[in-house]
Coordinates of N, CA and C in Angstrom, one line a residue:
M1 N 0.8 -1.2 0.0 CA 0.0 0.0 0.0 C 0.9 1.2 0.0
L2 N 0.6 2.2 -0.9 CA 1.3 3.4 -1.0 C 1.0 4.3 0.2
K3 N 2.1 4.7 0.9 CA 1.9 5.6 2.1 C 1.6 7.0 1.6
R4 N 0.7 7.6 2.3 CA 0.2 9.0 2.0 C 0.9 10.0 2.9
R5 N 1.0 11.2 2.5 CA 1.5 12.3 3.3 C 0.2 13.0 3.9
A6 N 0.5 13.7 5.0 CA -0.6 14.4 5.7 C -0.1 15.6 6.4
V7 N -1.1 16.5 6.6 CA -0.8 17.7 7.5 C -1.7 17.5 8.7
F8 N -1.1 17.5 9.8 CA -1.8 17.5 11.1 C -1.9 18.9 11.6
L9 N -3.0 19.3 12.0 CA -3.2 20.7 12.5 C -3.8 20.7 13.9
D10 N -3.2 21.5 14.8 CA -3.8 21.8 16.0 C -5.1 22.6 15.8
R11 N -6.0 22.7 16.8 CA -7.2 23.4 16.6 C -7.1 24.9 17.0
D12 N -7.0 25.1 18.3 CA -7.0 26.4 18.9 C -5.7 27.1 18.6
G13 N -5.8 28.3 18.0 CA -4.6 29.1 17.6 C -4.1 28.8 16.2
V14 N -4.7 27.7 15.6 CA -4.4 27.4 14.2 C -5.6 27.5 13.3
I15 N -6.7 26.9 13.7 CA -7.9 26.9 13.0 C -8.9 28.0 13.5
N16 N -9.0 28.1 14.8 CA -9.8 29.1 15.5 C -9.0 29.9 16.4
E17 N -9.5 31.1 16.7 CA -8.9 32.0 17.6 C -8.9 31.5 19.0
V18 N -7.8 31.8 19.8 CA -7.8 31.4 21.2 C -8.5 32.5 21.9
V19 N -8.9 32.2 23.1 CA -9.6 33.1 24.0 C -8.6 33.3 25.2
F20 N -8.4 34.6 25.6 CA -7.5 34.9 26.7 C -8.3 34.9 28.0
R21 N -7.8 34.1 28.9 CA -8.4 34.1 30.3 C -7.2 34.3 31.2
D22 N -7.4 35.4 32.1 CA -6.3 35.7 33.0 C -5.0 35.9 32.3
G23 N -5.0 36.5 31.1 CA -3.8 36.8 30.3 C -3.2 35.6 29.6
K24 N -3.8 34.4 29.7 CA -3.3 33.2 29.1 C -4.2 32.7 28.0
P25 N -3.6 32.1 26.9 CA -4.4 31.6 25.8 C -5.2 30.4 26.3
A26 N -6.4 30.3 25.9 CA -7.3 29.2 26.3 C -8.2 28.8 25.1
S27 N -8.9 27.7 25.3 CA -9.9 27.2 24.3 C -11.2 27.9 24.5
P28 N -11.9 28.2 23.4 CA -13.3 28.7 23.5 C -14.1 27.7 24.3
R29 N -15.1 28.2 25.1 CA -16.0 27.3 25.8 C -17.4 27.4 25.4
T30 N -17.7 28.4 24.5 CA -19.0 28.6 24.0 C -19.0 28.8 22.5
M31 N -20.1 28.6 21.8 CA -20.1 28.8 20.4 C -19.9 30.3 20.1
A32 N -20.3 31.2 21.0 CA -20.1 32.6 20.8 C -18.6 32.9 20.8
E33 N -17.8 32.2 21.6 CA -16.4 32.4 21.6 C -15.6 31.8 20.5
F34 N -16.2 30.8 19.8 CA -15.6 30.1 18.7 C -15.6 30.9 17.4
Q35 N -14.4 31.3 17.0 CA -14.3 32.1 15.8 C -13.1 31.5 14.9
F36 N -13.4 31.2 13.7 CA -12.3 30.8 12.8 C -11.3 31.9 12.6
I37 N -10.0 31.6 12.4 CA -9.0 32.6 12.1 C -9.2 33.0 10.7
D38 N -9.2 34.3 10.4 CA -9.4 34.8 9.0 C -8.3 34.2 8.1
G39 N -8.8 33.8 6.9 CA -7.9 33.4 5.8 C -7.4 32.0 5.9
I40 N -8.0 31.1 6.6 CA -7.5 29.8 6.7 C -8.0 28.8 5.7
L41 N -9.2 29.1 5.1 CA -9.8 28.2 4.2 C -9.0 28.0 2.9
R42 N -8.6 29.0 2.3 CA -7.8 28.9 1.0 C -6.6 28.1 1.1
P43 N -5.7 28.3 2.1 CA -4.5 27.5 2.2 C -4.8 26.0 2.5
L44 N -5.9 25.7 3.2 CA -6.3 24.4 3.5 C -6.8 23.7 2.2
K45 N -7.6 24.4 1.5 CA -8.1 23.9 0.2 C -6.9 23.6 -0.8
D46 N -5.9 24.5 -0.8 CA -4.7 24.3 -1.6 C -4.0 23.0 -1.3
L47 N -3.9 22.8 0.0 CA -3.2 21.5 0.4 C -4.1 20.3 0.0
Q48 N -5.4 20.4 0.2 CA -6.2 19.3 -0.2 C -6.2 19.0 -1.7
T49 N -6.2 20.1 -2.5 CA -6.1 20.0 -3.9 C -4.8 19.3 -4.4
A50 N -3.8 19.5 -3.6 CA -2.5 18.9 -3.9 C -2.4 17.4 -3.5
G51 N -3.5 16.9 -3.0 CA -3.6 15.5 -2.6 C -3.1 15.2 -1.2
I52 N -3.0 16.2 -0.4 CA -2.6 16.0 1.0 C -3.8 15.9 1.9
D53 N -3.8 14.8 2.7 CA -4.9 14.6 3.7 C -4.7 15.6 4.9
L54 N -5.8 16.2 5.3 CA -5.7 17.1 6.4 C -6.5 16.5 7.6
F55 N -5.8 16.6 8.8 CA -6.4 16.1 10.0 C -6.2 17.2 11.1
I56 N -7.2 17.3 12.0 CA -7.0 18.1 13.2 C -6.8 17.1 14.4
V57 N -5.8 17.4 15.2 CA -5.6 16.7 16.5 C -5.5 17.8 17.6
S58 N -6.5 17.6 18.5 CA -6.7 18.7 19.5 C -6.9 18.2 20.9
N59 N -6.1 18.8 21.8 CA -6.4 18.6 23.3 C -7.5 19.5 23.7
Q60 N -8.5 19.0 24.4 CA -9.6 19.8 24.9 C -9.9 19.3 26.4
P61 N -8.9 19.6 27.3 CA -9.1 19.1 28.6 C -10.2 19.8 29.4
D62 N -10.7 20.9 28.9 CA -11.8 21.6 29.6 C -13.0 20.7 29.8
V63 N -13.2 19.7 28.9 CA -14.3 18.7 29.1 C -14.1 18.0 30.4
A64 N -12.9 17.4 30.6 CA -12.6 16.6 31.8 C -12.6 17.5 33.0
R65 N -12.3 18.8 32.8 CA -12.3 19.7 34.0 C -13.7 20.3 34.3
G66 N -14.7 19.9 33.5 CA -16.0 20.4 33.7 C -16.3 21.8 33.3
L67 N -15.4 22.3 32.5 CA -15.5 23.7 32.0 C -16.1 23.9 30.6
L68 N -16.2 22.8 29.9 CA -16.7 22.8 28.5 C -17.6 21.5 28.4
A69 N -18.9 21.8 28.0 CA -19.8 20.7 27.9 C -19.5 19.9 26.6
Q70 N -19.6 18.6 26.7 CA -19.3 17.7 25.5 C -20.2 18.2 24.4
S71 N -21.4 18.5 24.6 CA -22.3 18.9 23.6 C -21.8 20.2 22.8
V72 N -21.2 21.1 23.5 CA -20.7 22.3 22.9 C -19.5 21.9 22.1
L73 N -18.6 21.1 22.6 CA -17.4 20.6 21.9 C -17.9 19.9 20.6
D74 N -18.9 19.1 20.7 CA -19.5 18.4 19.5 C -20.0 19.4 18.5
E75 N -20.6 20.5 18.9 CA -21.1 21.5 18.0 C -20.0 22.2 17.3
M76 N -18.9 22.5 18.1 CA -17.7 23.1 17.5 C -17.1 22.2 16.4
T77 N -17.0 20.9 16.7 CA -16.4 19.9 15.8 C -17.3 19.8 14.6
T78 N -18.6 19.8 14.7 CA -19.5 19.7 13.6 C -19.3 21.0 12.7
K79 N -19.2 22.1 13.3 CA -18.9 23.4 12.5 C -17.6 23.3 11.7
I80 N -16.6 22.8 12.4 CA -15.3 22.7 11.7 C -15.4 21.7 10.5
M81 N -16.0 20.5 10.8 CA -16.1 19.5 9.7 C -16.9 20.0 8.5
K82 N -17.9 20.8 8.8 CA -18.7 21.4 7.7 C -17.9 22.4 6.8
E83 N -17.1 23.2 7.5 CA -16.4 24.3 6.9 C -15.0 24.0 6.3
I84 N -14.3 23.1 6.8 CA -12.9 22.8 6.5 C -12.8 21.4 5.8
P85 N -12.0 21.3 4.7 CA -11.8 20.1 4.0 C -10.9 19.1 4.7
L86 N -11.4 18.6 5.9 CA -10.7 17.6 6.7 C -11.0 16.2 6.3
K87 N -10.0 15.3 6.5 CA -10.3 13.9 6.4 C -10.9 13.4 7.7
A88 N -10.4 13.9 8.8 CA -10.9 13.5 10.1 C -10.3 14.5 11.2
M89 N -11.0 14.4 12.3 CA -10.6 15.2 13.5 C -10.6 14.3 14.7
L90 N -9.5 14.3 15.5 CA -9.5 13.6 16.7 C -9.3 14.6 17.9
V91 N -10.0 14.3 18.9 CA -10.0 15.2 20.1 C -9.7 14.4 21.3
C92 N -8.7 14.9 22.1 CA -8.4 14.3 23.4 C -9.1 15.1 24.5
T93 N -10.1 14.6 25.2 CA -10.8 15.4 26.2 C -10.2 15.1 27.6
H94 N -9.1 14.4 27.7 CA -8.5 14.0 29.0 C -7.7 15.2 29.6
D95 N -7.5 15.2 30.9 CA -6.6 16.1 31.6 C -5.3 15.5 31.8
D96 N -4.3 16.3 32.2 CA -3.0 15.7 32.4 C -3.0 14.5 33.4
A97 N -3.8 14.6 34.4 CA -3.8 13.6 35.5 C -4.3 12.2 34.9
D98 N -5.0 12.2 33.8 CA -5.5 11.0 33.2 C -4.4 10.1 32.6
A99 N -3.2 10.7 32.3 CA -2.0 10.0 31.8 C -2.4 9.1 30.6
C100 N -3.2 9.7 29.7 CA -3.6 8.9 28.5 C -2.4 9.0 27.4
D101 N -2.6 8.2 26.4 CA -1.6 8.2 25.3 C -1.9 9.2 24.2
C102 N -3.1 9.8 24.3 CA -3.6 10.6 23.2 C -3.3 12.1 23.4
R103 N -3.1 12.5 24.6 CA -3.0 14.0 24.9 C -1.6 14.4 24.5
K104 N -1.6 15.4 23.6 CA -0.3 15.9 23.1 C 0.4 16.6 24.4
P105 N 1.7 16.4 24.5 CA 2.7 16.1 23.5 C 2.9 14.6 23.2
K106 N 2.1 13.7 23.8 CA 2.2 12.3 23.4 C 1.7 12.1 22.0
P107 N 2.2 11.2 21.3 CA 1.8 11.0 19.9 C 0.6 10.2 19.5
G108 N -0.2 9.8 20.5 CA -1.3 8.8 20.3 C -2.2 9.2 19.1
M109 N -2.7 10.4 19.1 CA -3.6 10.8 18.0 C -3.0 10.7 16.6
L110 N -1.7 11.2 16.5 CA -1.1 11.1 15.2 C -0.8 9.7 14.8
L111 N -0.4 8.8 15.7 CA -0.2 7.4 15.4 C -1.5 6.7 15.0
Q112 N -2.5 7.0 15.7 CA -3.8 6.4 15.4 C -4.3 6.8 14.0
I113 N -4.2 8.0 13.7 CA -4.6 8.5 12.3 C -3.7 7.9 11.2
A114 N -2.4 7.8 11.5 CA -1.4 7.3 10.5 C -1.8 5.8 10.2
K115 N -2.0 5.1 11.3 CA -2.3 3.6 11.1 C -3.6 3.4 10.4
R116 N -4.7 4.2 10.7 CA -6.0 4.0 10.0 C -6.0 4.5 8.6
N117 N -5.1 5.4 8.2 CA -5.1 6.0 6.9 C -3.9 5.8 6.0
G118 N -3.0 5.0 6.5 CA -1.8 4.7 5.7 C -0.9 5.9 5.5
I119 N -0.8 6.7 6.5 CA 0.0 7.9 6.4 C 1.5 7.6 6.8
D120 N 2.4 8.2 6.0 CA 3.8 8.1 6.2 C 4.1 9.3 7.0
L121 N 4.4 9.2 8.3 CA 4.6 10.3 9.2 C 5.9 11.1 8.8
S122 N 6.9 10.4 8.2 CA 8.1 11.1 7.8 C 7.9 12.0 6.6
L123 N 6.8 11.8 5.9 CA 6.5 12.7 4.8 C 5.5 13.8 5.2
S124 N 5.1 13.8 6.5 CA 4.0 14.6 7.0 C 4.5 15.8 7.8
F125 N 3.5 16.7 8.1 CA 3.8 17.9 8.9 C 2.8 18.0 10.0
M126 N 3.3 18.6 11.1 CA 2.5 19.0 12.2 C 2.5 20.5 12.3
V127 N 1.4 21.1 12.3 CA 1.3 22.6 12.3 C 0.6 22.9 13.6
G128 N 1.3 23.7 14.5 CA 0.7 24.1 15.7 C 1.2 25.4 16.3
D129 N 0.7 25.7 17.5 CA 1.0 27.0 18.1 C 1.6 26.8 19.5
S130 N 2.0 25.6 19.8 CA 2.5 25.3 21.2 C 3.6 24.3 21.2
M131 N 4.3 24.3 22.2 CA 5.4 23.3 22.4 C 4.8 21.8 22.4
K132 N 3.6 21.6 22.9 CA 3.0 20.3 22.9 C 2.7 19.8 21.5
D133 N 2.3 20.7 20.6 CA 2.1 20.4 19.2 C 3.4 20.0 18.5
I134 N 4.4 20.8 18.7 CA 5.7 20.6 18.1 C 6.3 19.3 18.6
E135 N 6.2 19.0 19.9 CA 6.8 17.8 20.5 C 6.1 16.6 20.0
A136 N 4.8 16.6 19.8 CA 4.0 15.5 19.3 C 4.5 15.2 17.8
G137 N 4.6 16.2 17.0 CA 5.1 16.0 15.7 C 6.5 15.5 15.6
R138 N 7.4 16.0 16.4 CA 8.8 15.6 16.4 C 8.8 14.1 16.8
S139 N 8.0 13.7 17.8 CA 8.1 12.3 18.3 C 7.8 11.3 17.3
V140 N 7.1 11.7 16.3 CA 6.7 10.7 15.2 C 7.5 10.9 13.9
G141 N 8.4 11.8 13.9 CA 9.3 12.0 12.8 C 8.7 12.9 11.7
A142 N 7.6 13.7 12.1 CA 7.0 14.6 11.1 C 7.8 15.9 11.2
K143 N 7.7 16.7 10.1 CA 8.3 18.0 10.1 C 7.4 18.9 10.8
T144 N 7.9 19.9 11.6 CA 7.1 20.7 12.4 C 7.1 22.2 11.9
I145 N 5.9 22.8 12.0 CA 5.7 24.2 11.7 C 5.0 24.8 12.8
L146 N 5.6 25.9 13.4 CA 5.0 26.6 14.5 C 4.4 27.9 13.9
L147 N 3.2 28.2 14.2 CA 2.6 29.5 13.9 C 2.9 30.5 15.0
R148 N 3.7 31.5 14.7 CA 4.1 32.5 15.6 C 3.0 33.2 16.2
R149 N 2.9 33.2 17.5 CA 1.9 33.9 18.3 C 2.5 34.7 19.4
N150 N 1.8 35.7 19.9 CA 2.4 36.5 21.0 C 2.5 35.7 22.3
Y151 N 2.1 34.5 22.4 CA 2.2 33.7 23.6 C 3.1 32.5 23.4
N152 N 3.9 32.4 22.3 CA 4.7 31.2 22.2 C 6.2 31.5 21.9
D153 N 6.6 32.6 22.4 CA 8.1 32.9 22.3 C 8.9 31.8 23.0
G154 N 10.0 31.4 22.4 CA 10.8 30.4 23.0 C 10.5 29.0 22.6
V155 N 9.4 28.8 21.7 CA 9.1 27.5 21.2 C 9.8 27.5 19.8
F156 N 10.5 26.4 19.5 CA 11.2 26.2 18.3 C 10.7 25.0 17.5
A157 N 10.6 25.2 16.2 CA 10.2 24.1 15.3 C 11.1 24.1 14.1
D158 N 10.9 23.1 13.2 CA 11.6 23.1 12.0 C 11.5 24.4 11.2
N159 N 10.2 24.9 11.2 CA 9.9 26.2 10.6 C 9.0 27.0 11.4
I160 N 9.1 28.3 11.4 CA 8.3 29.2 12.1 C 7.7 30.2 11.1
V161 N 6.4 30.3 11.1 CA 5.7 31.2 10.2 C 4.6 32.0 10.9
N162 N 4.1 33.0 10.3 CA 3.1 33.8 10.9 C 1.6 33.4 10.7
H163 N 1.4 32.8 9.5 CA 0.0 32.4 9.2 C -0.1 31.1 8.5
L164 N -1.2 30.5 8.5 CA -1.4 29.2 7.9 C -1.2 29.2 6.4
S165 N -1.4 30.4 5.8 CA -1.1 30.5 4.4 C 0.4 30.3 4.1
E166 N 1.3 30.8 5.0 CA 2.7 30.6 4.8 C 3.1 29.2 5.1
A167 N 2.4 28.5 6.0 CA 2.7 27.1 6.3 C 2.3 26.3 5.1
S168 N 1.2 26.6 4.5 CA 0.7 25.9 3.3 C 1.7 26.0 2.1
A169 N 2.2 27.3 1.9 CA 3.1 27.5 0.8 C 4.4 26.8 1.0
L170 N 4.9 26.7 2.3 CA 6.1 26.0 2.6 C 5.9 24.5 2.4
I171 N 4.8 24.0 2.8 CA 4.5 22.5 2.6 C 4.4 22.2 1.1
L172 N 3.7 23.0 0.3 CA 3.6 22.8 -1.1 C 4.9 23.0 -1.8
G173 N 5.8 23.8 -1.4 CA 7.1 24.0 -2.0 C 8.0 22.9 -1.8
R174 N 7.7 22.0 -0.8 CA 8.5 20.9 -0.5 C 8.1 19.6 -1.2
L175 N 7.0 19.6 -1.9 CA 6.4 18.4 -2.5 C 7.3 18.0 -3.7

């Protein structure tokens, strides 16, 4: 079976805007807080048109913490799946104390997707806005792209860009 390449995307800070609580970036907890980042659809469609599978892998511990209703998370996921050309989306709703294998920086979600979809992780990319995203990508041998944000100084990746459009152009230039 021919192995496919993929782009794994974090959700908050990559697909949708983060919400700042007490000066720290956080996940939206209501549909009113959930807003797509401007200009993400075109670069994602460009990647899909080039034959690259797109997946979201997202930590959402606010569910385990009782701060986000599963029904609201499901509504956000449905909105994403309707708007964005994704092959699939996996969400870890565990908290750190659960010690699961799926919560980034552990690679469980990426490995699960790769196995199910015949993805060659060494030909793939992880695009994120945090050290957890970058570490998850590195741990499976994917190339890493950090989206520069005012809250992630000191995080280093194979490449650092300002917008998803730059990440897409970088990925397409390497094919």
